[in-house]
Coordinates of C-alpha atoms in Angstrom, one line a residue:
Chain A
X16 CA 27.0 3.7 38.7
X17 CA 30.6 2.6 39.9
X18 CA 29.2 -1.0 40.1
X19 CA 28.1 -0.9 36.5
X20 CA 31.8 -0.5 35.4
X21 CA 32.9 -3.0 37.9
X22 CA 34.6 -6.3 37.1
X23 CA 35.7 -5.9 33.5
X24 CA 35.8 -2.1 33.9
X25 CA 33.7 -1.2 30.5
X26 CA 30.5 0.5 31.1
X27 CA 27.6 -1.8 30.8
X28 CA 29.4 -4.9 31.1
X29 CA 27.5 -5.2 34.4
X30 CA 23.8 -4.4 34.9
X31 CA 22.0 -2.4 37.3
X32 CA 21.3 -4.1 40.3
X33 CA 17.5 -4.3 39.8
X34 CA 18.3 -6.7 36.9
X35 CA 20.0 -9.8 38.8
X36 CA 17.8 -9.2 41.8
X37 CA 14.3 -9.2 40.3
X38 CA 15.2 -12.6 39.1
X39 CA 16.7 -13.4 42.5
X40 CA 13.7 -12.3 44.4
X41 CA 11.2 -14.2 42.1
X42 CA 13.4 -17.5 43.0
X43 CA 13.0 -16.8 46.6
X44 CA 9.1 -16.4 46.1
X45 CA 9.0 -19.6 44.0
X46 CA 10.7 -21.6 46.6
X47 CA 8.3 -20.7 49.0
X48 CA 5.4 -21.7 46.9
X49 CA 7.0 -25.1 45.6
X50 CA 7.5 -26.5 49.4
X51 CA 4.0 -24.8 50.3
X52 CA 2.2 -26.9 47.4
X53 CA 3.8 -30.3 48.3
X54 CA 2.9 -29.5 51.9
X55 CA -0.7 -29.1 51.2
X56 CA -1.0 -31.8 48.7
X57 CA 1.6 -34.2 50.3
X58 CA -0.3 -37.3 49.6
X59 CA 0.0 -37.2 45.8
X60 CA 3.9 -37.1 45.6
X61 CA 4.6 -40.8 46.9
X62 CA 3.8 -43.0 43.8
X63 CA 3.8 -40.0 41.5
X64 CA 4.9 -40.6 37.8
X65 CA 4.0 -37.8 36.1
X66 CA 1.0 -36.1 34.6
X67 CA -0.8 -32.6 35.5
X68 CA -1.4 -32.0 38.8
X69 CA -0.1 -29.9 42.0
X70 CA 3.1 -32.2 42.0
X71 CA 3.6 -31.3 38.3
X72 CA 3.2 -27.7 39.2
X73 CA 5.6 -27.8 42.3
X74 CA 8.2 -29.6 40.3
X75 CA 8.0 -26.7 37.8
X76 CA 7.9 -23.9 40.4
X77 CA 11.3 -25.3 41.4
X78 CA 12.9 -26.0 38.0
X79 CA 11.5 -22.9 36.1
X80 CA 10.6 -20.5 39.2
X81 CA 13.7 -20.9 41.3
X82 CA 16.3 -22.8 38.9
X83 CA 15.8 -21.0 35.7
X84 CA 15.0 -17.8 37.5
X85 CA 18.0 -17.9 39.4
X86 CA 20.1 -19.0 36.2
X87 CA 18.8 -16.0 34.2
X88 CA 19.7 -13.6 36.8
X89 CA 23.2 -15.0 37.7
X90 CA 23.8 -15.2 33.6
X91 CA 22.8 -11.9 32.8
X92 CA 25.4 -10.9 35.5
X93 CA 28.0 -13.3 35.2
X94 CA 28.3 -13.8 31.3
X95 CA 29.7 -10.3 30.7
X96 CA 32.2 -10.9 33.0
X97 CA 33.4 -14.1 31.8
X98 CA 33.3 -13.1 28.0
X99 CA 34.5 -9.5 28.4
X100 CA 31.3 -8.1 26.2
X101 CA 28.4 -6.4 27.5
X102 CA 24.8 -7.7 27.0
X103 CA 23.1 -6.7 23.9
X104 CA 20.5 -4.9 25.7
X105 CA 19.5 -4.2 29.4
X106 CA 16.0 -3.7 28.2
X107 CA 15.8 -7.0 26.7
X108 CA 16.8 -8.6 30.0
X109 CA 13.6 -6.9 31.6
X110 CA 11.5 -7.9 28.9
X111 CA 12.7 -11.7 29.3
X112 CA 11.5 -11.1 33.4
X113 CA 8.1 -9.8 32.2
X114 CA 7.5 -12.8 30.1
X115 CA 9.0 -15.3 31.9
X116 CA 7.6 -14.5 35.3
X117 CA 3.7 -14.3 34.5
X118 CA 4.6 -17.4 31.9
X119 CA 5.5 -19.4 35.0
X120 CA 2.7 -18.3 37.1
X121 CA 0.4 -19.2 34.6
X122 CA 1.9 -22.3 33.5
X123 CA 2.1 -23.9 37.1
X124 CA -1.6 -22.5 37.8
X125 CA -2.7 -24.4 34.8
X126 CA -0.6 -27.9 35.8
X127 CA -2.0 -27.4 39.2
X128 CA -5.6 -26.9 38.3
X129 CA -5.5 -28.9 35.1
X130 CA -6.5 -26.2 32.8
X131 CA -5.2 -26.8 29.2
X132 CA -5.7 -22.8 28.4
X133 CA -3.5 -21.8 31.4
X134 CA -0.6 -24.4 30.4
X135 CA -0.6 -23.5 27.0
X136 CA -0.7 -19.6 27.5
X137 CA 1.7 -19.7 30.2
X138 CA 4.0 -22.2 28.5
X139 CA 4.2 -20.0 25.4
X140 CA 4.8 -17.1 27.3
X141 CA 7.6 -19.0 29.4
X142 CA 9.0 -20.5 26.4
X143 CA 9.3 -17.0 24.6
X144 CA 11.1 -15.8 27.5
X145 CA 13.3 -18.2 27.5
X146 CA 14.2 -17.8 23.8
X147 CA 14.9 -14.2 24.4
X148 CA 17.2 -15.4 27.2
X149 CA 18.7 -17.8 24.8
X150 CA 19.1 -15.2 22.2
X151 CA 20.8 -12.8 24.7
X152 CA 23.6 -15.5 25.8
X153 CA 24.1 -16.7 22.4
X154 CA 25.0 -13.3 21.3
X155 CA 27.1 -12.7 24.2
X156 CA 29.1 -16.2 23.7
X157 CA 29.8 -15.3 20.1
X158 CA 33.2 -14.4 19.3
X159 CA 34.4 -15.6 22.7
X160 CA 37.7 -17.6 22.3
X161 CA 38.7 -17.5 26.2
X162 CA 37.5 -19.5 29.0
X163 CA 36.4 -22.1 27.0
X164 CA 35.8 -24.3 30.2
X165 CA 33.0 -22.1 31.3
X166 CA 31.7 -21.2 27.6
X167 CA 31.6 -25.2 26.5
X168 CA 29.4 -25.7 29.3
X169 CA 27.2 -22.7 28.7
X170 CA 26.8 -23.8 25.0
X171 CA 25.5 -27.4 26.0
X172 CA 23.1 -25.9 28.4
X173 CA 21.7 -23.4 25.8
X174 CA 21.2 -26.2 23.2
X175 CA 19.6 -28.0 25.9
X176 CA 17.4 -25.2 26.8
X177 CA 16.0 -25.0 23.3
X178 CA 15.5 -28.7 23.1
X179 CA 13.7 -28.8 26.5
X180 CA 11.4 -25.7 25.5
X181 CA 10.5 -27.5 22.3
X182 CA 10.0 -30.6 24.2
X183 CA 7.9 -28.8 26.8
X184 CA 5.4 -27.5 24.1
X185 CA 5.1 -30.7 22.5
X186 CA 4.0 -32.2 25.7
X187 CA 1.6 -29.3 26.0
X188 CA 0.1 -29.7 22.7
X189 CA 0.0 -33.4 23.5
X190 CA -2.4 -32.8 26.6
X191 CA -5.2 -31.5 24.0
X192 CA -4.3 -33.1 20.8
X193 CA -2.8 -36.7 22.1
X194 CA -0.6 -37.1 19.2
X195 CA 2.4 -38.7 21.0
X196 CA 2.6 -42.4 21.0
X197 CA 4.7 -42.3 24.5
X198 CA 4.0 -39.3 26.5
X199 CA 5.8 -40.4 29.2
X200 CA 8.9 -41.2 27.5
X201 CA 8.9 -37.4 26.0
X202 CA 8.3 -36.1 29.5
X203 CA 11.2 -38.1 30.9
X204 CA 13.3 -36.8 27.9
X205 CA 12.3 -33.3 28.8
X206 CA 13.1 -34.0 32.4
X207 CA 16.6 -35.2 31.8
X208 CA 17.5 -32.5 29.3
X209 CA 16.2 -29.8 31.6
X210 CA 17.6 -31.0 34.7
X211 CA 20.9 -32.3 33.4
X212 CA 21.4 -30.6 30.2
X213 CA 20.6 -27.1 31.0
X214 CA 20.4 -26.3 34.9
X215 CA 23.1 -29.0 35.3
X216 CA 25.5 -27.6 32.9
X217 CA 24.8 -24.2 33.5
X218 CA 25.8 -24.9 37.3
X219 CA 28.7 -27.1 36.4
X220 CA 30.1 -24.2 34.2
X221 CA 29.8 -21.3 36.4
X222 CA 31.1 -23.4 39.2
X223 CA 34.7 -22.9 37.6
X224 CA 34.2 -19.3 38.2
X225 CA 32.4 -19.2 41.3
X226 CA 34.0 -22.1 43.5
X227 CA 37.5 -20.6 43.3
X228 CA 36.1 -17.0 44.0
X229 CA 34.2 -18.2 47.1
X230 CA 37.1 -20.4 48.2
X231 CA 40.2 -18.1 47.1
X232 CA 41.5 -20.9 45.3
X233 CA 44.1 -22.0 42.7
X234 CA 42.8 -21.6 39.3
X235 CA 40.7 -24.9 38.1
X236 CA 42.2 -27.6 35.6
X237 CA 40.4 -26.5 32.7
X238 CA 41.6 -29.5 30.6
X239 CA 39.7 -32.0 32.8
X240 CA 37.0 -29.4 33.3
X241 CA 36.2 -29.5 29.4
X242 CA 36.9 -33.2 29.1
X243 CA 34.1 -33.8 31.9
X244 CA 31.6 -31.5 30.1
X245 CA 32.2 -33.5 27.0
X246 CA 31.7 -36.7 28.5
X247 CA 28.6 -35.5 30.4
X248 CA 27.4 -34.5 27.3
X249 CA 27.7 -37.6 25.5
X250 CA 25.9 -39.2 28.1
X251 CA 23.0 -36.9 27.9
X252 CA 22.7 -37.6 24.4
X253 CA 22.6 -41.3 24.6
X254 CA 20.1 -41.1 27.7
X255 CA 17.8 -39.0 25.7
X256 CA 17.8 -40.9 22.7
X257 CA 17.3 -44.1 24.8
X258 CA 14.4 -42.6 26.2
X259 CA 13.1 -41.2 23.0
X260 CA 13.6 -44.4 21.1
X261 CA 12.7 -46.8 23.7
X262 CA 16.0 -48.3 24.5
X263 CA 16.9 -49.1 27.9
X264 CA 20.7 -50.0 26.9
X265 CA 20.8 -46.5 25.6
X266 CA 19.8 -45.1 29.0
X267 CA 22.1 -47.0 31.1
X268 CA 25.3 -46.3 28.9
X269 CA 24.1 -42.6 28.8
X270 CA 23.6 -42.8 32.4
X271 CA 27.0 -44.4 33.2
X272 CA 28.8 -41.7 30.6
X273 CA 27.2 -39.2 32.9
X274 CA 28.3 -40.6 35.9
X275 CA 31.9 -40.7 34.6
X276 CA 31.7 -37.2 33.5
X277 CA 30.4 -36.2 36.7
X278 CA 33.0 -37.9 38.4
X279 CA 35.9 -36.2 36.7
X280 CA 33.9 -32.8 37.2
X281 CA 33.7 -33.5 41.0
X282 CA 37.1 -34.4 41.0
X283 CA 38.5 -31.0 39.2
X284 CA 36.1 -29.5 41.8
X285 CA 37.8 -31.4 44.8
X286 CA 41.2 -30.1 43.8
X287 CA 39.8 -26.5 43.8
X288 CA 38.7 -27.1 47.2
X289 CA 41.8 -28.5 48.4
X290 CA 43.7 -25.5 47.3
X291 CA 41.4 -23.0 48.9
X292 CA 42.9 -20.2 50.9
X293 CA 39.9 -19.4 52.7
X294 CA 39.4 -21.7 55.5
X295 CA 35.9 -21.4 56.9
X296 CA 33.6 -21.6 53.9
X297 CA 30.4 -21.4 56.0
X298 CA 26.9 -23.1 55.7
X299 CA 26.6 -22.3 52.0
X300 CA 28.9 -25.1 51.2
X301 CA 27.2 -27.6 53.4
X302 CA 24.3 -26.8 50.7
X303 CA 26.5 -26.9 47.8
X304 CA 28.2 -30.2 49.0
X305 CA 24.7 -31.7 49.2
X306 CA 23.7 -30.7 45.7
X307 CA 27.2 -32.5 44.6
X308 CA 26.7 -35.8 46.7
X309 CA 23.0 -35.9 45.3
X310 CA 23.7 -35.5 41.8
X311 CA 25.2 -38.7 41.3
X312 CA 22.7 -40.2 43.6
X313 CA 19.7 -38.6 41.2
X314 CA 21.6 -40.6 38.1
X315 CA 21.6 -43.9 40.1
X316 CA 18.0 -43.5 40.8
X317 CA 17.2 -42.5 37.3
X318 CA 18.6 -45.7 36.1
X319 CA 16.7 -47.8 38.7
X320 CA 13.5 -46.1 37.5
X321 CA 14.4 -46.6 33.9
X322 CA 15.0 -50.3 34.6
X323 CA 11.7 -50.7 36.2
X324 CA 13.1 -51.7 39.6
X325 CA 10.4 -50.7 42.1
X326 CA 9.5 -47.7 39.8
X327 CA 6.7 -46.5 42.2
X328 CA 9.4 -45.5 44.8
X329 CA 12.5 -45.0 42.3
X330 CA 10.4 -42.7 39.9
X331 CA 9.3 -40.0 42.2
X332 CA 12.7 -40.4 44.3
X333 CA 14.5 -39.9 41.3
X334 CA 12.5 -36.6 40.4
X335 CA 12.5 -35.4 43.9
X336 CA 16.5 -35.9 44.4
X337 CA 17.3 -34.6 41.1
X338 CA 15.2 -31.3 41.6
X339 CA 15.1 -30.6 45.1
X340 CA 18.4 -32.7 46.3
X341 CA 20.6 -31.7 43.5
X342 CA 19.4 -28.4 42.1
X343 CA 17.8 -26.8 44.8
X344 CA 20.6 -27.4 47.2
X345 CA 23.4 -26.4 44.9
X346 CA 21.3 -23.3 43.9
X347 CA 20.5 -21.8 47.4
X348 CA 24.2 -22.6 48.5
X349 CA 25.4 -20.5 45.4
X350 CA 22.7 -17.9 45.9
X351 CA 23.3 -17.2 49.5
X352 CA 26.8 -16.2 48.6
X353 CA 26.1 -14.3 45.5
X354 CA 23.0 -12.1 46.9
X355 CA 25.3 -10.5 49.8
X356 CA 28.3 -10.1 47.7
X357 CA 26.6 -8.3 44.8
X358 CA 25.0 -6.2 47.5
X359 CA 27.9 -5.1 49.3
X360 CA 29.5 -4.1 45.8
X361 CA 26.5 -1.9 44.8
X362 CA 26.9 -0.3 48.4
X363 CA 30.1 1.4 47.4
X364 CA 29.7 5.1 47.0
X365 CA 32.6 7.9 47.3
X366 CA 33.6 8.7 50.7
X367 CA 31.1 6.2 52.0
X368 CA 32.5 2.4 53.5
X369 CA 30.7 -0.4 51.8
X370 CA 28.4 -2.2 53.9
X371 CA 30.2 -5.2 55.6
X372 CA 28.8 -8.7 54.7
X373 CA 28.3 -9.4 58.0
X374 CA 25.8 -6.8 58.5
X375 CA 24.1 -7.5 55.6
X376 CA 23.7 -11.3 56.4
X377 CA 21.9 -12.6 59.4
X378 CA 23.3 -16.1 60.0
X379 CA 20.4 -17.3 61.9
X380 CA 18.1 -17.1 58.8
X381 CA 20.5 -18.9 57.0
X382 CA 20.8 -21.7 59.6
X383 CA 17.1 -21.8 59.4
X384 CA 17.0 -22.2 56.0
X385 CA 19.8 -25.0 56.0
X386 CA 18.4 -27.0 58.7
X387 CA 14.7 -26.7 57.3
X388 CA 16.1 -27.6 53.9
X389 CA 17.9 -30.7 55.0
X390 CA 15.4 -31.9 57.0
X391 CA 13.0 -31.7 54.2
X392 CA 15.2 -33.7 52.0
X393 CA 15.5 -36.4 54.3
X394 CA 11.8 -36.3 55.5
X395 CA 10.1 -36.3 51.9
X396 CA 12.6 -39.0 50.9
X397 CA 11.8 -41.3 53.8
X398 CA 8.0 -40.3 53.0
X399 CA 8.4 -41.3 49.2
X400 CA 10.2 -44.6 50.1
X401 CA 7.7 -45.4 52.5
X402 CA 4.5 -44.3 50.5
X403 CA 3.8 -42.1 53.4
X404 CA 2.0 -38.7 52.8
X405 CA 2.2 -37.6 56.3
X406 CA 5.8 -37.9 56.3
X407 CA 6.0 -36.0 53.1
X408 CA 3.9 -33.3 54.7
X409 CA 6.2 -32.9 57.6
X410 CA 9.3 -32.8 55.5
X411 CA 7.6 -30.1 52.9
X412 CA 6.6 -28.0 56.3
X413 CA 10.2 -28.1 57.1
X414 CA 11.3 -27.1 53.7
X415 CA 8.6 -24.3 53.8
X416 CA 10.2 -23.0 57.2
X417 CA 13.5 -22.9 55.5
X418 CA 12.4 -21.2 52.3
X419 CA 10.8 -18.6 54.6
X420 CA 14.0 -18.3 56.4
X421 CA 15.7 -17.7 53.1
X422 CA 13.2 -14.9 52.0
X423 CA 14.1 -13.4 55.5
X424 CA 17.7 -13.4 54.6
X425 CA 17.4 -12.1 51.5
X426 CA 14.8 -9.5 52.6
X427 CA 17.0 -8.3 55.3
X428 CA 19.8 -7.8 52.3
X429 CA 17.6 -5.8 50.3
X430 CA 16.5 -3.7 53.1
X431 CA 19.7 -2.8 54.4
X432 CA 21.1 -2.2 50.9
X433 CA 18.3 0.3 50.5
X434 CA 18.7 2.0 53.8
X435 CA 22.3 2.4 53.0
X436 CA 21.8 3.7 49.6
X437 CA 19.2 6.2 50.8
X438 CA 21.6 7.6 53.5
X439 CA 24.9 7.8 51.2
X440 CA 25.5 11.0 49.5
Chain B
X44 CA 40.2 -15.6 38.2
X45 CA 40.4 -18.6 35.7
X46 CA 43.7 -18.5 34.5
X47 CA 46.9 -16.2 35.4
X48 CA 48.5 -15.0 32.5
X49 CA 50.6 -12.2 33.2
X50 CA 53.7 -11.8 35.4
X51 CA 52.1 -8.8 37.4
X52 CA 48.9 -10.8 37.9
X53 CA 50.8 -13.8 39.1
X54 CA 52.7 -11.3 41.7
X55 CA 49.4 -9.7 43.1
X56 CA 47.7 -13.2 43.2
X57 CA 50.8 -14.7 45.5
X58 CA 50.4 -11.5 47.6
X59 CA 46.6 -11.7 47.7
X60 CA 47.2 -15.4 49.0
X61 CA 49.9 -14.4 51.5
X62 CA 47.6 -11.6 53.1
X63 CA 44.4 -13.9 53.3
X64 CA 46.6 -16.2 55.2
X65 CA 47.9 -13.4 57.6
X66 CA 44.2 -12.0 57.9
X67 CA 42.9 -15.3 58.7
X68 CA 45.2 -16.3 61.4
X69 CA 44.2 -12.6 62.9
X70 CA 40.5 -13.5 62.6
X71 CA 40.8 -17.0 64.2
X72 CA 42.9 -15.3 66.9
X73 CA 40.2 -12.6 67.5
X74 CA 37.3 -15.1 67.5
X75 CA 38.8 -17.2 70.0
X76 CA 40.0 -14.3 72.1
X77 CA 36.4 -12.5 71.8
X78 CA 36.1 -9.2 72.7
X79 CA 35.8 -9.3 76.5
X80 CA 38.8 -11.5 77.3
X81 CA 42.1 -9.0 77.0
X82 CA 45.1 -11.0 75.7
X83 CA 48.5 -10.6 77.5
X84 CA 50.6 -9.0 75.0
X85 CA 53.8 -10.2 76.7
X86 CA 53.4 -13.7 75.5
X87 CA 54.9 -15.1 72.2
X88 CA 51.7 -16.0 70.4
X89 CA 50.0 -12.9 71.0
X90 CA 53.3 -10.7 69.9
X91 CA 53.4 -12.9 66.9
X92 CA 50.3 -12.0 65.9
X93 CA 50.5 -8.4 66.5
X94 CA 53.9 -8.3 64.9
X95 CA 52.3 -10.2 61.9
X96 CA 49.6 -7.5 61.7
X97 CA 52.0 -4.8 61.6
X98 CA 54.7 -6.6 59.3
X99 CA 52.4 -8.4 56.9
X100 CA 49.0 -7.0 56.7
X101 CA 49.3 -3.5 57.4
X102 CA 52.9 -3.0 55.3
X103 CA 51.6 -5.3 52.3
X104 CA 48.2 -3.8 52.0
X105 CA 50.1 -0.2 52.0
X106 CA 52.4 -1.3 49.2
X107 CA 49.9 -3.2 47.2
X108 CA 47.2 -0.4 47.3
X109 CA 49.9 2.2 46.7
X110 CA 51.4 0.5 43.6
X111 CA 47.8 -0.5 42.1
X112 CA 46.8 3.5 42.6
X113 CA 50.1 4.6 41.2
X114 CA 51.4 2.4 38.4
X115 CA 48.4 0.0 37.6
X116 CA 45.0 2.0 37.8
X117 CA 46.2 4.7 35.4
X118 CA 47.1 2.0 32.8
X119 CA 43.5 0.9 33.0
X120 CA 42.3 4.4 32.9
X121 CA 44.1 5.1 29.5
X122 CA 42.4 2.0 28.4
X123 CA 39.1 3.7 29.3
X124 CA 38.6 1.3 32.1
X125 CA 38.3 3.7 34.9
X126 CA 35.5 2.2 36.6
X127 CA 37.3 -0.7 38.2
X128 CA 39.7 1.6 39.1
X129 CA 37.4 4.1 40.9
X130 CA 35.8 1.1 42.5
X131 CA 38.7 -0.3 44.0
X132 CA 40.3 2.9 45.1
X133 CA 37.1 3.7 47.1
X134 CA 37.5 0.3 48.9
X135 CA 41.2 1.0 49.4
X136 CA 39.9 4.5 51.0
X137 CA 37.9 2.3 53.5
X138 CA 40.6 -0.4 54.2
X139 CA 43.8 1.3 54.2
X140 CA 43.1 3.8 57.4
X141 CA 41.7 0.8 59.1
X142 CA 44.9 -1.3 58.8
X143 CA 47.3 1.5 59.4
X144 CA 45.6 2.3 62.6
X145 CA 45.1 -1.3 63.8
X146 CA 49.1 -1.6 63.1
X147 CA 49.7 1.6 65.3
X148 CA 47.6 0.3 68.3
X149 CA 49.2 -3.2 68.0
X150 CA 52.7 -1.5 68.2
X151 CA 51.4 0.7 71.1
X152 CA 50.3 -2.4 72.9
X153 CA 53.5 -4.2 72.4
X154 CA 55.3 -1.4 73.7
X155 CA 52.9 -0.5 76.5
X156 CA 53.1 -4.1 77.7
X157 CA 49.3 -4.8 76.8
X158 CA 45.9 -3.5 76.0
X159 CA 43.6 -2.2 78.5
X160 CA 39.9 -3.5 78.2
X161 CA 38.6 -0.8 76.6
X162 CA 41.4 -0.7 74.0
X163 CA 40.7 -4.4 73.5
X164 CA 37.4 -4.0 72.9
X165 CA 38.2 -1.5 70.3
X166 CA 40.9 -3.4 68.7
X167 CA 38.9 -6.4 68.5
X168 CA 36.0 -4.8 66.6
X169 CA 38.3 -2.9 64.2
X170 CA 40.2 -6.1 64.0
X171 CA 37.3 -8.3 62.5
X172 CA 36.4 -5.4 60.4
X173 CA 39.6 -5.2 58.8
X174 CA 39.7 -9.0 58.0
X175 CA 36.4 -8.9 56.6
X176 CA 37.0 -5.9 54.3
X177 CA 40.1 -6.9 53.0
X178 CA 39.2 -10.8 52.4
X179 CA 36.2 -9.4 50.7
X180 CA 38.2 -6.8 48.7
X181 CA 40.4 -9.4 47.7
X182 CA 37.9 -11.8 46.3
X183 CA 36.8 -8.8 44.2
X184 CA 40.2 -8.1 43.1
X185 CA 40.9 -11.7 42.0
X186 CA 37.7 -12.0 39.8
X187 CA 37.9 -8.3 38.4
X188 CA 41.1 -6.9 38.5
X189 CA 43.6 -9.9 37.4
X190 CA 41.0 -10.5 34.5
X191 CA 41.4 -6.7 33.3
X192 CA 45.1 -6.9 33.7
X193 CA 45.0 -9.8 31.2
X194 CA 42.9 -8.2 28.6
X195 CA 44.4 -4.6 29.1
X196 CA 48.1 -4.9 29.9
X197 CA 50.3 -5.8 27.0
X198 CA 53.7 -7.9 27.3
X199 CA 56.0 -5.1 27.5
X200 CA 53.8 -3.0 30.3
X201 CA 53.4 -6.4 32.2
X202 CA 57.2 -6.9 32.2
X203 CA 57.8 -3.2 33.5
X204 CA 54.9 -3.4 35.8
X205 CA 56.2 -7.0 37.0
X206 CA 59.7 -5.5 37.5
X207 CA 58.9 -2.4 39.5
X208 CA 56.5 -4.3 41.9
X209 CA 59.2 -6.8 42.4
X210 CA 61.7 -4.0 43.2
X211 CA 59.0 -2.5 45.6
X212 CA 58.5 -6.2 47.5
X213 CA 62.5 -6.5 47.8
X214 CA 62.9 -3.1 49.3
X215 CA 60.1 -3.8 52.0

């Protein structure tokens, strides 16, 4: 396949299309499930401070189902381009998927229905999938001496991934055995490592590749990009240590450190955006910019929650802004650019014109998604602040409509590519 | 594309950026004009856009693609990296006739004093298609080809390729 040889040229450095697209397809499905679950159990979100139930399931549908699924698909596709080295095994990517997908389904079912056996079984499957994913990434990153600004971030992300998996399994075991002296503190550390350490660093790292590509910009400032990664990592370590050892000062200093590093990262990205040749960036960048805006907001809310300031409001707001505001907004913005771009590349055949992005993409579906998503962020945020489940439900329904719009967009891309490949010689 | 480490990559990148700018001018003009409103090809603005299409887009694209296919891709092929060359050549085959055809129509419109409703509708559709295909193609070259050059083109070959391409640009 021509596409398999593209980017860096070497055979198998990029994967067959079914590998990344299966992960992206699952992410599309889990986004619908997450908003749907919140819409049904909206009254449980205001004042939610953790523990098994539908809100924990909804949270993990986004973090594992959307964010980690997208991260796996994107990493398998992009890392070989960055490292100039093929993945060790395409089969292992498939095994990762077939461990992780049922794992997430079972784990979130168990969380929602408070069934320990399902949480333990699903969690174990998901963690095995995560370890396999981490192994493939580590194998690919070894001997890599170039593009350090990307790989530095990815190394921190992988270390965080392993730590969050261990913390997650510990939390699951504690539901049965009750051996942790402070379950909430470990859960908070798990959340911080997952959202900022793993997903955050992966998203920030790949931004150095993707944002200049989307905007046709000048190369990013790698020196300051790496400095930002180190400062954020220091902040992460301090915050996690502060949470695990009950030190508010540690959490606050870590958060301030994180804000500083993030400020530096966003300054580098602002320079990239300023140097771009592409004038019109489309709706995707509204979502990407929303994510960038809400990432520091989440840190401020996290500091408020850790400091005990209106914790019944700041706690759930922190979780919501972090997971749905930063992560989901940013990832959906990136995903709506990557999916048609990859599909267009897969459509190249001898003697046949590649499909135009405008044919693959129906902007009406993306507009529905964007409006639904942004409306959901505002309404659910207000609902949490006002402790009003009905406002949360209205917001979640808007998010659900948006997620269905995104599914229609992705489905159209897949359908059009399939039809094109069937007719191509 | 993260950093540009070779002379030839820097030249190709600069030309990409120049072509993107010209294409976006064309795209904005076509979008504002719409397929239904035939422009007055005697005005300075419209003649500037059409001349830009002929001089910049079609000429640059032709030279750029020709250089890649005749000089750069064979070197990548020698290194066993033919996949990217094949892929990009397939895209060139879709873009170049489109660019040259549009340049021909633009020249004819300027010579004849304008477009007819029918010729404008067709020109508009193909112009939009060219903008989309070529900008997307440039994104792929920026991400894949420039990285391949950094990896597989050594310093001597880089100097030779850069000198050759500079000569082609100077001759234009």
